[in-house]
Coordinates of C-alpha atoms in Angstrom, one line a residue:
X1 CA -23.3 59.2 120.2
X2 CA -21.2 61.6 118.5
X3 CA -22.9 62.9 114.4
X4 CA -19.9 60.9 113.0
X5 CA -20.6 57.6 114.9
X6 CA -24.6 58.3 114.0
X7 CA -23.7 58.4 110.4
X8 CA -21.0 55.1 110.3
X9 CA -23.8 53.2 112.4
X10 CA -26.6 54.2 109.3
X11 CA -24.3 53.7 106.5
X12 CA -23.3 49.9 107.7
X13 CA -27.3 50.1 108.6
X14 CA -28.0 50.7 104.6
X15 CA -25.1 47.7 103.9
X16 CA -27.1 45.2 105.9
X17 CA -30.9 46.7 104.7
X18 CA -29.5 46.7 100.9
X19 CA -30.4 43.6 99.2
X20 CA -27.6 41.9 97.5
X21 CA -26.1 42.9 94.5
X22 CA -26.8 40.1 91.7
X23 CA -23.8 38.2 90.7
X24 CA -22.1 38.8 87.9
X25 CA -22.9 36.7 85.4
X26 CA -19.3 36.8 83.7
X27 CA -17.4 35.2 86.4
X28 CA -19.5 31.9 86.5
X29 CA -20.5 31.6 82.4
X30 CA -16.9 32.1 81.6
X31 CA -15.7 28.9 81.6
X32 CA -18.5 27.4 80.2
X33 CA -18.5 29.6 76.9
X34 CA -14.8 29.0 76.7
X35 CA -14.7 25.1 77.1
X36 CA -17.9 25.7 74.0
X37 CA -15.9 27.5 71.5
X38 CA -12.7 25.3 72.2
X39 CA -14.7 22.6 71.8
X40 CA -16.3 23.9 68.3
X41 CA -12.3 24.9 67.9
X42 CA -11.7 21.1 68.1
X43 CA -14.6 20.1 66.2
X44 CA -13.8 21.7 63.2
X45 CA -10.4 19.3 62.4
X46 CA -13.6 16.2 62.4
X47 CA -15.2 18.3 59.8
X48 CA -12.8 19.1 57.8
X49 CA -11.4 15.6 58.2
X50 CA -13.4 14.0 55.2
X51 CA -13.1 16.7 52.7
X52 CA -10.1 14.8 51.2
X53 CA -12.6 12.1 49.9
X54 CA -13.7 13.3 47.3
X55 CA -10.2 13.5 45.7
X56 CA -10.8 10.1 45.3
X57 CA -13.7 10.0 43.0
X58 CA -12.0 11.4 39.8
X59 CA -8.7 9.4 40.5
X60 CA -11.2 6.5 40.3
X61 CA -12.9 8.0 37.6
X62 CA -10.1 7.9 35.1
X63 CA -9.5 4.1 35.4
X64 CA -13.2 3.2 34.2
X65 CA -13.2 5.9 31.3
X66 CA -9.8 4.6 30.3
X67 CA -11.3 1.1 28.6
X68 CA -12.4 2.1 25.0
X69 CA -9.7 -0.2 23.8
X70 CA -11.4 -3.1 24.9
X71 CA -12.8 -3.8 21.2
X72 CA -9.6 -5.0 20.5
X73 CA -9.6 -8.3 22.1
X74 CA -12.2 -9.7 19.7
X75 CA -9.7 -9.4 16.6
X76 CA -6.8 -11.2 18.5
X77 CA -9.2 -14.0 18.7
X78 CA -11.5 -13.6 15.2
X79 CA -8.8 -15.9 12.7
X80 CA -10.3 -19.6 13.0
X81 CA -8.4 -22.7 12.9
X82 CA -9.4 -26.2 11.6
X83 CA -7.7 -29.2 12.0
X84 CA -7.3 -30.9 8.3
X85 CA -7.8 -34.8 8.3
X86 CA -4.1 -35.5 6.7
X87 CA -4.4 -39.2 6.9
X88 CA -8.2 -38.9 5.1
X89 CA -6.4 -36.4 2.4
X90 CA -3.7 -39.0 1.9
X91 CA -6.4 -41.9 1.4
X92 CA -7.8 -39.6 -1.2
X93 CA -5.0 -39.7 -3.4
X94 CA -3.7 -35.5 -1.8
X95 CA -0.3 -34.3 -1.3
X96 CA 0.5 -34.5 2.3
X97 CA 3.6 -34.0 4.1
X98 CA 3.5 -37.2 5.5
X99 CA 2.7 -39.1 2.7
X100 CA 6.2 -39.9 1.5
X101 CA 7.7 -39.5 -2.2
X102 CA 4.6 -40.8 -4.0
X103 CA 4.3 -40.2 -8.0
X104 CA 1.5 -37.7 -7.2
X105 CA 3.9 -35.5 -4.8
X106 CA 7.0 -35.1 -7.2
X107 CA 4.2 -34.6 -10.0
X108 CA 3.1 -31.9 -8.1
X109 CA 6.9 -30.9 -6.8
X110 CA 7.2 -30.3 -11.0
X111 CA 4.3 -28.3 -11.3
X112 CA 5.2 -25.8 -8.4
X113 CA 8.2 -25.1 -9.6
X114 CA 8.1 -23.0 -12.5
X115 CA 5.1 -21.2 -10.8
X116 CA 7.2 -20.1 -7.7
X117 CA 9.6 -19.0 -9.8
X118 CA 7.3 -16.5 -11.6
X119 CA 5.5 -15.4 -8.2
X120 CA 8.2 -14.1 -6.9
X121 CA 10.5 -12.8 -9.9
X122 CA 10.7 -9.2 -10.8
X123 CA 7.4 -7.2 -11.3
X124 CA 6.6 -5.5 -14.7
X125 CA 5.3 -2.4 -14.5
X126 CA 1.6 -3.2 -15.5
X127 CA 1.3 -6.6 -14.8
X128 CA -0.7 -7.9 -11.8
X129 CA 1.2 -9.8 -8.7
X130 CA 2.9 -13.1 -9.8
X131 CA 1.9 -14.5 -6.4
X132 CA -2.1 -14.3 -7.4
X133 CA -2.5 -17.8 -9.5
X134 CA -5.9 -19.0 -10.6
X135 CA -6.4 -22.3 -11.1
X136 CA -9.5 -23.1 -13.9
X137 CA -11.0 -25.3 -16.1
X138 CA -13.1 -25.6 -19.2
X139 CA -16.1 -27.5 -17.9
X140 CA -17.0 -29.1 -14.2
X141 CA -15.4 -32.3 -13.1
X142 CA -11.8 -31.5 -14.6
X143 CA -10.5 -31.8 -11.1
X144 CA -9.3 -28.2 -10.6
X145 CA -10.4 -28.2 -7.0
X146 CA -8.0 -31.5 -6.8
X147 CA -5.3 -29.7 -8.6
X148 CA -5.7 -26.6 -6.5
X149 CA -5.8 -28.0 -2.5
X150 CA -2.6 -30.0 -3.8
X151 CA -1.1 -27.6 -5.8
X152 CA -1.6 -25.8 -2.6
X153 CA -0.5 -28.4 0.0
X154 CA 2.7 -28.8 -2.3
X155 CA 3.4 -24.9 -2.0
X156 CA 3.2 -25.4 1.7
X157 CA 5.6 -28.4 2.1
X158 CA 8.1 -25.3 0.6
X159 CA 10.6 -23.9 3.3
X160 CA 10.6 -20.2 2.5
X161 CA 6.8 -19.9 1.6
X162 CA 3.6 -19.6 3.0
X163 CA 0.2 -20.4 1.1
X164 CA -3.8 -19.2 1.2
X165 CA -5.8 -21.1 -1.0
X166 CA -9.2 -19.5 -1.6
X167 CA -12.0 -20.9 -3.3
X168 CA -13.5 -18.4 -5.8
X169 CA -15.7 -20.9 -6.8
X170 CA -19.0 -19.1 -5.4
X171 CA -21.3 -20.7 -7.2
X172 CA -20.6 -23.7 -6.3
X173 CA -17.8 -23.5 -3.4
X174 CA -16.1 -27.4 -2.6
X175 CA -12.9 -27.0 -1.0
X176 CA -14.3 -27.1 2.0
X177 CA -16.5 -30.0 1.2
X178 CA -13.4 -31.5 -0.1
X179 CA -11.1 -31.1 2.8
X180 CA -14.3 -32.6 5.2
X181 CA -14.8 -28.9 6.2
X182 CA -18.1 -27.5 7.4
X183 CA -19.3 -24.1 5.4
X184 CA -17.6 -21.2 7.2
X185 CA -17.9 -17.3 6.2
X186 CA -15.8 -15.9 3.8
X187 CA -14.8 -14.3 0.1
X188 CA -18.3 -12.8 -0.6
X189 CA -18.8 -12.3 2.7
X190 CA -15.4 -9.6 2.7
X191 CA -16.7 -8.4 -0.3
X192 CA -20.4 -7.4 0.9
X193 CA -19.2 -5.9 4.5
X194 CA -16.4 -4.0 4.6
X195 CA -16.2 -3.8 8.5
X196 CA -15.2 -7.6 8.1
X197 CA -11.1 -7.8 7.7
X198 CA -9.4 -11.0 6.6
X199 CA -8.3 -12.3 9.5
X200 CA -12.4 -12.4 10.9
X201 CA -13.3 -15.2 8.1
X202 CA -9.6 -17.0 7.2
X203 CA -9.4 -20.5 8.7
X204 CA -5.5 -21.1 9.6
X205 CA -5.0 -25.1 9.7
X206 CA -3.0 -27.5 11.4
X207 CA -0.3 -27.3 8.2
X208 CA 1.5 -24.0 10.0
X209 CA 2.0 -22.7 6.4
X210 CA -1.2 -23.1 5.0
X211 CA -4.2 -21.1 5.6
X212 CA -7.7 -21.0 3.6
X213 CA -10.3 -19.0 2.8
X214 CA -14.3 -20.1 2.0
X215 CA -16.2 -18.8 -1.1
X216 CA -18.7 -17.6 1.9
X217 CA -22.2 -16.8 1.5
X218 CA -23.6 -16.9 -2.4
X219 CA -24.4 -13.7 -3.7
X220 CA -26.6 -13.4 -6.9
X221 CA -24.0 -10.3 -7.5
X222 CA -21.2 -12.7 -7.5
X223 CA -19.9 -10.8 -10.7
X224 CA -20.1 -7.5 -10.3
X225 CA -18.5 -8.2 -6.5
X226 CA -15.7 -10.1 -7.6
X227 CA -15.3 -6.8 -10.7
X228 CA -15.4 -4.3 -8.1
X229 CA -13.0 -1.7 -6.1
X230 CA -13.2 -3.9 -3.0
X231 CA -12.5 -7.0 -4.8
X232 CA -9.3 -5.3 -6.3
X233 CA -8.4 -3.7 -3.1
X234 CA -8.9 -6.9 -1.3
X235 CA -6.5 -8.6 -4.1
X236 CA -3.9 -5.4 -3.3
X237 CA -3.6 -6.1 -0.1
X238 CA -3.3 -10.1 -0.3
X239 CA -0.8 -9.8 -2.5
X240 CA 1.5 -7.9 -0.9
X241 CA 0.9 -8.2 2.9
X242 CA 3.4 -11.0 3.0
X243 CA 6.3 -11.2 0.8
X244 CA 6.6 -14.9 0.7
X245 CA 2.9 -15.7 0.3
X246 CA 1.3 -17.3 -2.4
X247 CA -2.0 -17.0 -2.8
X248 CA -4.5 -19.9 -5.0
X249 CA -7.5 -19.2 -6.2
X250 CA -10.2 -22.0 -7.0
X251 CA -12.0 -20.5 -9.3
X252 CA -15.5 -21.6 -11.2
X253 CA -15.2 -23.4 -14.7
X254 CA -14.7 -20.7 -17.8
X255 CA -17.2 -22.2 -20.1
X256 CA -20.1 -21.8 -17.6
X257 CA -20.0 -18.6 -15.8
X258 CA -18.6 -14.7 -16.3
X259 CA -16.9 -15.3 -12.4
X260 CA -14.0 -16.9 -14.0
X261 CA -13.4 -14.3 -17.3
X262 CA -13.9 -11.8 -14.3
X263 CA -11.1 -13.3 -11.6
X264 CA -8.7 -13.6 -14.2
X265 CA -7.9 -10.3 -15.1
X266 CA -6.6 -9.9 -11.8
X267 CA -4.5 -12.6 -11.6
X268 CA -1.0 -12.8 -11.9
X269 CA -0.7 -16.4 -13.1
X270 CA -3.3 -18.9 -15.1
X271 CA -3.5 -22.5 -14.5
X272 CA -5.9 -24.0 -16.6
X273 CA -6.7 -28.2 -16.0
X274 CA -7.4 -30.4 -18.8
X275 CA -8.8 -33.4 -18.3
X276 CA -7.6 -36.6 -20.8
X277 CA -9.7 -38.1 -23.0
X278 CA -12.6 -36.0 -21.4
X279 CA -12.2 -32.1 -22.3
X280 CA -13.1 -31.6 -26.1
X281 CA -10.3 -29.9 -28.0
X282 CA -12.9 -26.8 -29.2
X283 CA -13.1 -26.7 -25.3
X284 CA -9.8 -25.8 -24.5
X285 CA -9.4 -23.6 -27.7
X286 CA -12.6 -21.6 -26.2
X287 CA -11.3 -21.7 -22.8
X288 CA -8.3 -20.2 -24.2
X289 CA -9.5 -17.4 -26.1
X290 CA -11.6 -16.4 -23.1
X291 CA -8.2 -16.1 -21.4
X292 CA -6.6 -13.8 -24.3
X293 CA -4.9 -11.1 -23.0
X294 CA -4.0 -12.5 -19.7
X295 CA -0.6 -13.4 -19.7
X296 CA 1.2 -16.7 -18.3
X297 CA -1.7 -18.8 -18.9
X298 CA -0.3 -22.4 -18.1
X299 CA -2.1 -26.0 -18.6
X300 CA -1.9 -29.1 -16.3
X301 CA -3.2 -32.4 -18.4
X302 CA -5.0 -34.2 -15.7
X303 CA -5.7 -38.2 -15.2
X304 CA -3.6 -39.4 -17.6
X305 CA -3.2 -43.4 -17.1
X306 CA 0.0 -44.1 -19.5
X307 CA -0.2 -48.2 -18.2
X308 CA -3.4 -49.8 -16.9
X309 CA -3.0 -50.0 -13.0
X310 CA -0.7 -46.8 -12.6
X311 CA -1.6 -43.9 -10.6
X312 CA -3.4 -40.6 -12.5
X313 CA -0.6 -38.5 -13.8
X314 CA -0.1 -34.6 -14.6
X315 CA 1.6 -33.3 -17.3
X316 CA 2.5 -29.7 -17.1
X317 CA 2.6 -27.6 -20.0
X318 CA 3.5 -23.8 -20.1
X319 CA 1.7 -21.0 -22.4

């Protein structure tokens, strides 16, 4: 054997003696590793799938903070209404609508006239709003809580007019009582909270042009309430909220308490009942110089009987 065949025959003898070169670990790991990071490649769309959720928190956020107006709704629903008994008010001897042309309705139709002529004429610069109109008496049991509601549900028979009747009467409120009301808040009750607006405590009634408001609760400051800012705010804004309003006040008995001297300086208009053959004449000249200084102070001569039998009259009489 020739030195070159000697050393071909070793080297292929070192091939076979050599052991075998370890695989490389590229060729069979490399799919694997890719197929991992595609697959974390195609994971990451799932991940970053849901991040758009949270968006929707603050647009549903928005909605619930945007409710503070809620504490609106109560106001829409604070006026009251009542239902007045007009048949009852009719077998009373009131002014109704439905009562027909009675003596007692064209007596009143006499007395409202000259009084809705003055509430809505010109102002004068000083004097207070013709629309505010008191109606008073000397002494209790004259009937001016009669005269008012009718004097009232006369005003509200009018086309071009509305009417609140209010009874200042705290002491001892009855227009309610009158009218088969229960006791409802009210004037005093305006007058000691001034979160409280009129439309929380008026009572709007089944006469579309007639609303009322309660003395409310009794207040052993009754005077210096009804003498105060808010009391003459409260008159301010009464009087001119509604051009064609009219507003009534019952108000207590001059002779008997300083509520009445009180009310009417702030009134625009004076009605003062009389009652025949009852009030004393020094009565009505004391109830009269209470009243000097207020202008348009008018009287109303109630229960007059000129024949036996005939229906209470009213005679009217301006001052």
């Amino acid at each position: 054997m020739s030195i070159i065949e000697k050393a071909a025959s070793r080297i292929d003898h070192n091939k076979e003696m050599a052991p075998a070169a370890p695989a490389t670990p590229a060729a069979p790991t490399a799919t694997p590793l890719i197929e991992a990071a595609m697959a974390a490649r195609a994971e990451v769309p799932v991940a970053v799938a849901p991040v758009p959720r949270p968006a929707a928190v603050p647009l549903a956020q928005p909605a619930t903070r945007a409710q503070p107006a809620a504490p609106a709704k109560p106001r829409k629903q604070s006026t009251k209404r009542v239902v007045l008994d007009l048949n009852r008010m009719r077998d009373m001897g009131m002014v109704t609508a439905a009562g027909g042309r009675t003596t007692l309705v064209e007596d009143f139709r006499i007395i409202k006239r000259p009084l809705i002529k003055r509430a809505f004429a010109e102002a004068v610069e000083g004097e207070m709003p013709g629309n505010l109109i008191m109606i008073t008496s000397s002494l209790p049991g004259e009937g001016k809580t009669y005269c008012a509601i009718n004097l009232a549900m006369s005003i509200a028979m009018e086309l071009d007019h509305t009417v609140l009747l209010i009874d200042a009467d705290v002491a001892r409120p009855s227009v309610l009582r009158t009218l088969g009301l229960p006791a409802e808040p009210g004037l005093m009750d305006i007058l000691l909270d001034d979160k409280l607006d009129l439309a929380d405590v008026m009572l709007r009634t089944n006469v579309d042009t007639l609303s009322i408001l309660s003395a409310g609760t009794s207040s052993p400051r009754a005077t210096e309430l009804l003498a105060s800012q808010s009391m003459s705010a409260f008159l301010h804004e009464i009087a001119h909220r509604y051009p064609d309003r009219i507003v009534i006040f019952d108000s207590p008995p001059l002779l008997l308490t300083s509520e009445a001297h009180v009310l009417a300086t702030n009134m625009g208009q004076i009605v003062l009942v009389v009652e025949s053959e009852t009030t004393t004449q020094h009565a009505v000249k004391e109830s009269l110089r209470q009243l000097e200084g207020c202008s348009n102070v008018n009287l109303i001569y109630n229960k007059t009987r000129e024949f036996p039998g005939i229906e209470e009259t009213y005679d009217y009489h301006y001052g």
